[in-house]
Amino acid sequence: MPRSFKNVSKYVNTARSAGFMLKNIAKRSRILHLGVIILLLFTACKQDQITVRIAVTTDVHGMIYPHDFISRAPSDHSLAHIYKYVSEQRTKQDTFFFLLDNGDFLQGQPTVYYYNFVDTFQEHLSARVMNYMEYDAGTVGNHDIETGPQVYKRVGDSFQFPWLAANAVNSTTGLPYFEPYTILKAGSKRIAILGLITPGIPGWLPKNLWAEMEFRDMVETAQEWVPHIIEKEKPDLLVGLFHSGTDASYGGNPDAYMNENAVMLVAEQVPGFHIIFAGHDHRVSTQQIANIEGDSVLIIDPGSHGRFAGEATITFGSQGMQIRGENIPMQAYDPSEAFLEQFAKEYETVSEYLEDTITWLAADMVGLDALFGPSSMLSLIHNVQLDLSAAQISFTAPLSISAVLREGPLLVSDMFKLYRFENMLYRMELSGAEIDGFLEHAVGSWFNTMSGPGDHLLLFGPNQPGRLASPYYNFSSAAGINYTVDVTRDPGDRVSIQTLSDGSPFNEANTYSVALNSYRGNGGGGHLTAGAGIPKEELANRIAWSTDRDLRFYLMDYLRQQDTLYPLTRQNWACIPVHFTGPASISDRKILD
C-alpha cells in the first residue's frame, strides 16, 4: 500500500467503504490539481500584467519643509509630506513607481531665495532635496527661469535627472536648450515623457534672464516632437509634463498663438498622448477629454505648494492598457522624519537668516487696503521705486492682499510678504497719453461700474461672490501724479489726471519717466500693450534703465537705512463719487475679509 494511504486503511472496514473513500480522495486530488492549474494561470496572468504609478509635484515654490517661513506657521503640506507618500509607494513590490516634477520649484519660499541669491557657493538645496527624493524627470517652469541663468544653470547641472522643455530652444542653434524628452523603463514597457514650458516668458521676464533662449508655441512643438518620439522610441505610454495651465481662455483669446495655458489645446490637437500633467495655474483637477482622433487623454493638475501629488496608475495587461488618475492630498501624510533629519541643518540656516531684524515698524501695514484706494504698503513700494529709479511717476500693484505687517520688528521674512516675486525695477519712457491708457486698463478690470451706493465697488466674477473677476496683481496704481477714477463711467473713460505731484501740469503729449517692475515692463497684464497701445516689439526700446537685482533686495536695503519706519500713505488718487464708493468699500471689504 502506498505510504500516503497507510492511515486511511485504519478506517476502511469493507471493500465498499474503501472504494468510496478512494473515489473521494481521487476526486479531491482532481480538484486540487485543477486549483493548481488555475493558480498557475492566474500567476502567469499577473506576471504578464505590469502596473506603473507616476506621481507628480508641480509649482512647489520652495515649500520644502512643513513650515511656512513667510507666515511663520506650521504647514500640513510640503516636500517632507510628499517624501513620506513617495517612500510608501516605493515599498510596493508589484508596481513600477516614478516621481516627476512640473516646474516652478526655485521661487517662492525664502528657502529657495536663500540658496538662489545668498548662499551661492555650495550645491543648491533644491538640487540636493530633489536628488535625495530620487526624482526621475522634471520640467522647467517660468519662475525657475526668473531666477536667472546663474541659478538655473547651477541647479540644472546638479540634478541627477533630466530637466525638460522641448519648446525652450537655443536661440543660436535652434535646438532644445534643455532636454526635450526622456524615456523611463518599466520592465518591458517604455514610457516617454515630453516636457513643455509656458511660452509666455518673454511677456513677463527681462531678456537677460533668458538671453540664450527663445520660446515656441506648445501645440506646434508637440506636433513636431510626438511623431519623432513615436517613430524613434516606440513608447508604450506617452506622457506630457507641461508647465502650463488648463484654461486657454485665461487672460485673453483661447485661440491665441503662443497660448500661456495650452494643455487642453495640445491634448485635443496632437494625437498620441495618454496622460498630460498640467501646472502653472495652481488649480487642482482631473479630467478626461477626447482628442481629434477620438482617443481619451487623462489630464491631471496637482495644484501647488505640495498640497497634492498628482498620481496616474497605468496597468498593462491582456485586455490592453487601463489608466486612472487622482490627486492625493498630502494632509493625509505626516512629514518624513528621515527627510527632516537629512535637511535639518539647512532649515536652521534659513531660519536664522529670516529672523534678522531690518527695522522697526511704527504701525501696521495691511495688504487688503490697496484694493480700495491708496495704501501705506503700496506707498512704501512707490517711494522705493521713485527713489531708486529717479523717475517722475511710479506704477505698482498689490502682490498679496492677505499680507499684514504688524507694528514691531520688521524681519527679513516680512519682506516676502511685502514683495512676493523676484521682479527687477525698470525705468521706461512713456507719453502722457500712454500713462492714461495704462491706468484705464488697470482700473477697467479692477472696479465695477456703479450706479448707486448699493453696488459693488470692486469687480467680482459673475456668479462668484467673493471672487475678483481679475487677478489683483494687475490692479496698478500710480504715484507722482494726482488723479481720480470715476466708477460711474464706463471702462476706458474713468481716469482723470490733474497734475504731477509737485503741482505742475500733466500733458498727454509730454514724455515722462516711469518706474515699474519688470513683469509689467515686459508686457505682463497687457497694461503697456492693450492699455497704452505700445507694440510689444517696441517695449524693449522703451527701457531706459534696469536694476541688476530683484526689487526685494533693494526694499531691504532701503529699510535697513531707517531706524524706524513710519508708514505713510500717499493720498494722490481716489475713486469717485465718494458717496458711492465709501459705503461700497465697507461692504466689499467685509466680503473679502
Coordinates of N, CA and C in Angstrom, one line a residue, residues 63 65-76 109-110:
M63 N 8.4 75.1 -1.2 CA 7.8 74.5 0.0 C 8.4 73.2 0.4
Y65 N 9.9 72.4 3.5 CA 9.7 72.0 4.9 C 8.2 72.1 5.3
P66 N 7.8 71.4 6.3 CA 6.4 71.6 6.8 C 6.3 72.8 7.7
H67 N 6.8 73.9 7.1 CA 6.8 75.2 7.8 C 6.8 76.3 6.8
D68 N 5.8 77.2 6.9 CA 5.8 78.4 6.0 C 6.6 79.5 6.6
F69 N 7.8 79.7 6.0 CA 8.7 80.7 6.6 C 8.2 82.1 6.4
I70 N 7.2 82.3 5.5 CA 6.7 83.7 5.3 C 5.6 84.0 6.4
S71 N 4.7 83.1 6.6 CA 3.7 83.3 7.6 C 4.2 82.9 9.0
R72 N 5.3 82.3 9.1 CA 5.9 81.8 10.3 C 4.9 80.8 11.0
A73 N 4.4 79.9 10.3 CA 3.4 78.9 10.8 C 3.7 77.5 10.3
P74 N 3.3 76.5 11.0 CA 3.4 75.1 10.5 C 2.6 74.9 9.3
S75 N 2.9 74.0 8.5 CA 2.2 73.7 7.3 C 1.9 72.2 7.2
D76 N 0.7 71.8 6.7 CA 0.3 70.4 6.6 C 0.6 69.9 5.2
Q109 N 9.2 80.4 -1.5 CA 9.6 80.4 -0.1 C 11.0 80.9 0.1
P110 N 11.3 81.5 1.2 CA 12.7 82.0 1.4 C 13.7 81.0 1.4

